Short mmCIF file of C-alpha atoms in Angstrom, two decimals:
data_model
loop_
_atom_site.label_atom_id
_atom_site.label_comp_id
_atom_site.label_asym_id
_atom_site.label_seq_id
_atom_site.Cartn_x
_atom_site.Cartn_y
_atom_site.Cartn_z
CA MET A 278 -30.08 -11.36 -27.01
CA PRO A 279 -27.17 -12.82 -24.96
CA SER A 280 -27.90 -13.59 -21.31
CA SER A 281 -26.43 -11.23 -18.72
CA ARG A 282 -26.51 -13.75 -15.88
CA ILE A 283 -23.37 -15.53 -14.71
CA SER A 284 -25.46 -18.64 -14.04
CA ASP A 285 -26.16 -18.87 -17.77
CA LEU A 286 -22.45 -19.00 -18.64
CA PRO A 287 -20.78 -22.37 -19.29
CA GLU A 288 -19.72 -23.78 -15.93
CA GLU A 289 -16.01 -23.51 -16.78
CA ASP A 290 -16.45 -19.74 -17.34
CA ARG A 291 -18.18 -18.94 -14.04
CA PRO A 292 -15.86 -17.14 -11.58
CA ARG A 293 -16.61 -19.30 -8.53
CA GLU A 294 -16.22 -22.54 -10.45
CA LYS A 295 -12.99 -21.32 -12.05
CA LEU A 296 -11.61 -20.32 -8.66
CA ALA A 297 -12.49 -23.69 -7.14
CA LYS A 298 -10.83 -25.57 -9.99
CA TRP A 299 -7.82 -23.42 -10.84
CA GLY A 300 -7.31 -21.11 -7.85
CA PRO A 301 -7.72 -17.30 -7.58
CA ALA A 302 -4.68 -16.55 -9.76
CA ALA A 303 -6.56 -17.94 -12.79
CA LEU A 304 -9.25 -15.24 -12.54
CA SER A 305 -9.15 -11.76 -14.04
CA ASN A 306 -9.53 -8.71 -11.79
CA ALA A 307 -13.12 -8.30 -12.96
CA GLU A 308 -13.93 -11.94 -12.19
CA LEU A 309 -12.50 -11.64 -8.68
CA ILE A 310 -14.55 -8.50 -8.00
CA ALA A 311 -17.63 -10.24 -9.43
CA ILE A 312 -17.33 -12.90 -6.73
CA PHE A 313 -17.76 -10.17 -4.11
CA LEU A 314 -20.65 -8.60 -6.01
CA ARG A 315 -22.36 -12.01 -6.31
CA VAL A 316 -25.20 -10.85 -8.56
CA GLY A 317 -25.68 -8.26 -11.24
CA VAL A 318 -28.62 -6.08 -12.19
CA PRO A 319 -31.13 -6.42 -15.04
CA GLY A 320 -29.18 -6.26 -18.27
CA GLN A 321 -25.71 -6.58 -16.66
CA SER A 322 -23.95 -9.49 -15.02
CA ALA A 323 -21.70 -9.08 -11.98
CA ILE A 324 -18.69 -9.51 -14.29
CA GLU A 325 -19.86 -6.70 -16.57
CA ILE A 326 -20.46 -4.40 -13.59
CA ALA A 327 -16.97 -5.22 -12.31
CA GLN A 328 -15.48 -4.47 -15.74
CA GLU A 329 -17.20 -1.08 -15.82
CA LEU A 330 -16.02 -0.35 -12.28
CA LEU A 331 -12.40 -1.06 -13.20
CA TYR A 332 -12.70 0.91 -16.44
CA SER A 333 -14.13 3.97 -14.70
CA HIS A 334 -11.35 3.97 -12.09
CA GLY A 335 -8.54 2.99 -14.44
CA ASN A 336 -6.98 0.18 -12.39
CA LEU A 337 -7.10 -1.66 -9.07
CA ARG A 338 -4.76 0.84 -7.43
CA SER A 339 -7.11 3.73 -8.14
CA LEU A 340 -10.15 1.69 -7.16
CA GLY A 341 -8.56 0.83 -3.81
CA ARG A 342 -7.95 4.54 -3.14
CA SER A 343 -11.53 5.55 -3.93
CA PRO A 344 -13.87 6.59 -1.11
CA LEU A 345 -16.67 4.19 -0.27
CA LYS A 346 -19.35 6.69 -1.34
CA GLU A 347 -17.76 7.06 -4.76
CA ILE A 348 -17.70 3.31 -5.37
CA ALA A 349 -21.33 3.04 -4.21
CA LYS A 350 -22.43 5.54 -6.89
CA GLN A 351 -21.40 3.16 -9.66
CA HIS A 352 -24.35 1.60 -11.50
CA GLY A 353 -25.12 -1.81 -10.04
CA ILE A 354 -23.01 -1.37 -6.90
CA GLY A 355 -24.72 0.49 -4.04
CA PRO A 356 -23.59 0.79 -0.37
CA ALA A 357 -23.60 -2.94 0.49
CA LYS A 358 -21.50 -4.07 -2.48
CA ALA A 359 -19.19 -1.06 -2.11
CA ALA A 360 -18.58 -2.13 1.50
CA GLN A 361 -17.71 -5.65 0.33
CA ILE A 362 -15.16 -4.27 -2.15
CA ALA A 363 -13.64 -1.96 0.49
CA ALA A 364 -13.42 -4.90 2.90
CA ALA A 365 -11.54 -6.93 0.29
CA PHE A 366 -8.92 -4.20 -0.11
CA GLU A 367 -8.59 -3.85 3.67
CA LEU A 368 -8.04 -7.60 4.08
CA GLY A 369 -5.29 -7.44 1.46
CA LEU A 370 -3.68 -4.56 3.33
CA ARG A 371 -3.78 -6.39 6.66
CA SER A 372 -2.35 -9.53 5.06
CA ALA A 373 0.54 -7.47 3.67
CA LYS A 374 1.21 -6.04 7.15
CA GLU A 375 1.37 -9.51 8.69
CA GLU A 376 3.87 -10.72 6.10
CA ILE A 377 6.51 -8.17 7.02
CA ASN A 378 7.10 -9.52 10.53
CA ASN A 379 10.73 -10.67 10.88
CA ALA A 380 11.37 -10.02 7.18
CA SER A 381 14.72 -8.68 5.98
CA ILE A 382 14.78 -4.91 5.49
CA ALA A 383 18.48 -4.60 4.69
CA THR A 384 18.15 -3.07 1.20
CA PRO A 385 15.93 -0.39 -0.36
CA GLU A 386 14.46 -2.99 -2.72
CA GLU A 387 13.45 -5.24 0.19
CA ILE A 388 11.89 -2.29 2.01
CA TYR A 389 10.03 -1.23 -1.13
CA ASN A 390 8.70 -4.73 -1.81
CA LEU A 391 7.41 -5.03 1.75
CA MET A 392 5.86 -1.60 2.07
CA ARG A 393 4.44 -0.99 -1.38
CA PRO A 394 1.29 -3.12 -0.79
CA ILE A 395 0.65 -1.13 2.39
CA VAL A 396 0.93 2.34 0.85
CA ASP A 397 -0.23 1.55 -2.68
CA HIS A 398 -3.90 2.41 -2.13
CA GLN A 399 -3.35 5.51 0.01
CA ASN A 400 -4.50 8.84 -1.42
CA HIS A 401 -2.82 10.84 1.36
CA GLU A 402 0.75 10.81 2.59
CA LYS A 403 1.50 8.48 5.46
CA LEU A 404 4.78 8.21 7.33
CA PHE A 405 5.79 4.85 8.77
CA LEU A 406 8.58 3.89 11.16
CA LEU A 407 10.10 0.43 10.67
CA LEU A 408 12.08 -0.83 13.65
CA ALA A 409 14.97 -3.22 12.96
CA ASP A 410 17.18 -5.53 15.01
CA ALA A 411 20.95 -5.84 14.57
CA ARG A 412 20.46 -8.33 11.70
CA LEU A 413 18.25 -5.79 9.90
CA LYS A 414 15.16 -7.92 10.44
CA HIS A 415 11.81 -6.22 10.80
CA MET A 416 10.62 -5.89 14.40
CA ARG A 417 7.62 -3.59 14.21
CA THR A 418 5.91 -1.01 12.00
CA ILE A 419 4.37 2.14 13.46
CA GLU A 420 2.32 4.69 11.55
CA LEU A 421 3.75 8.01 12.72
CA SER A 422 1.55 10.45 10.85
CA HIS A 423 -1.21 10.79 8.33
CA GLY A 424 -0.55 13.98 6.41
CA THR A 425 -2.30 16.10 3.85
CA ILE A 426 -2.21 15.24 0.17
CA ASN A 427 1.33 16.60 -0.16
CA GLU A 428 2.84 16.99 3.31
CA THR A 429 3.77 14.74 6.20
CA LEU A 430 5.11 16.24 9.41
CA CYS A 431 7.22 14.39 11.97
CA HIS A 432 9.37 15.46 14.92
CA PRO A 433 12.46 13.45 15.94
CA ARG A 434 10.95 12.77 19.37
CA ASP A 435 8.11 10.87 17.66
CA VAL A 436 10.67 8.52 16.12
CA PHE A 437 12.93 7.96 19.10
CA HIS A 438 10.08 7.40 21.52
CA TYR A 439 9.34 4.12 19.73
CA VAL A 440 12.97 3.25 18.99
CA ILE A 441 13.82 3.44 22.70
CA LEU A 442 10.54 1.92 23.90
CA HIS A 443 11.06 -1.22 21.77
CA GLN A 444 14.86 -1.29 22.17
CA ALA A 445 15.47 -1.34 18.44
CA TRP A 446 18.97 -1.41 16.99
CA GLY A 447 17.97 0.79 14.11
CA PHE A 448 15.07 2.18 12.15
CA ILE A 449 13.85 3.08 8.67
CA LEU A 450 11.46 5.83 7.68
CA VAL A 451 9.03 5.13 4.85
CA HIS A 452 6.45 7.42 3.36
CA ASN A 453 4.46 7.61 0.16
CA HIS A 454 3.94 10.30 -2.46
CA PRO A 455 0.39 9.85 -3.81
CA SER A 456 1.37 11.91 -6.87
CA GLY A 457 3.51 8.96 -7.95
CA ASP A 458 6.78 10.93 -8.08
CA PRO A 459 9.07 9.74 -5.23
CA SER A 460 11.47 12.69 -5.51
CA PRO A 461 12.05 14.20 -2.04
CA SER A 462 10.81 17.69 -1.22
CA GLN A 463 12.93 20.17 0.69
CA ALA A 464 10.81 19.41 3.77
CA ASP A 465 11.55 15.67 3.32
CA LYS A 466 15.28 16.40 3.20
CA GLN A 467 15.23 18.66 6.26
CA MET A 468 13.24 16.16 8.32
CA THR A 469 15.61 13.34 7.35
CA GLN A 470 18.71 15.38 8.22
CA GLN A 471 17.30 16.26 11.65
CA ILE A 472 16.37 12.68 12.49
CA SER A 473 19.64 11.25 11.14
CA ALA A 474 21.68 13.72 13.23
CA ALA A 475 19.67 12.88 16.35
CA ALA A 476 20.19 9.15 15.72
CA GLU A 477 23.98 9.63 15.75
CA LEU A 478 23.79 11.38 19.11
CA LEU A 479 21.69 8.57 20.56
CA GLN A 480 23.93 5.91 18.94
CA VAL A 481 21.00 4.41 17.06
CA ARG A 482 21.25 3.48 13.38
CA CYS A 483 19.15 5.45 10.90
CA VAL A 484 19.25 2.82 8.17
CA ASP A 485 17.34 4.65 5.44
CA HIS A 486 14.42 6.83 4.49
CA LEU A 487 12.43 5.50 1.57
CA ILE A 488 9.89 7.50 -0.39
CA ILE A 489 7.53 5.29 -2.39
CA GLY A 490 5.89 6.55 -5.57
CA SER A 491 4.43 4.53 -8.40
CA PRO A 492 6.17 2.51 -11.13
CA SER A 493 6.97 4.45 -14.28
CA ALA A 494 9.16 3.99 -17.34
CA GLN A 495 10.60 7.47 -16.71
CA ARG A 496 11.67 7.02 -13.07
CA ASP A 497 12.34 4.56 -10.27
CA PRO A 498 9.32 3.69 -8.09
CA TYR A 499 11.12 4.74 -4.90
CA PHE A 500 13.78 7.13 -3.65
CA SER A 501 16.34 5.91 -1.10
CA PHE A 502 18.12 8.60 0.91
CA ARG A 503 20.97 6.19 1.65
CA GLU A 504 21.45 5.22 -2.00
CA HIS A 505 21.68 8.91 -2.90
CA GLY A 506 24.23 9.64 -0.18
CA LEU A 507 21.87 11.75 1.95
CA ILE A 508 22.23 9.49 5.01
CA ASN A 509 25.65 8.48 6.35
#
């Protein structure tokens, strides 16, 4: 019967040894998770537990959205290992947030590339405000609201409080659709029209409003209000 212990694998096949020699990019998703799990259970190695975890959730995106209690229920995981996995996702999220400082946010694609790692593992709608200087460089990101599964509410005063406080030249709204479809709802359109009109009165630039969904062969992964002519 084959051994289920990582320590019994050839050294070149052990996740930690592979990472030390080739770097983290050389490891599969299951091998990376196995490093956090450290040990398996009788009959299953940490790699096999990680493979089952990924299979049961479908992919990393779904795993990152899963509640801690749900991950802990998986055979061979438990509360401590579930906490380690959740911490790994949170570190990735915080790293992504740090990278956007002073980055260019001049195009919808640039905005999408910066914000997707931040919203990718959210299972509820979140609305973010990105403040920009006159060169369309990122100044600051503020989370304006954490909505229900299908609705995010925002009043123009919530936006302009931060725009004025931080003396921004312009701003961008970004929110996610956990369903994966970035098409705007009627409420999304009304909110954007109100905020865009208020920005003109205050002589502040409403650069764009981006709705981020998920990649699909049938649609674009984001919807840009400016690209579709819904913001002047």
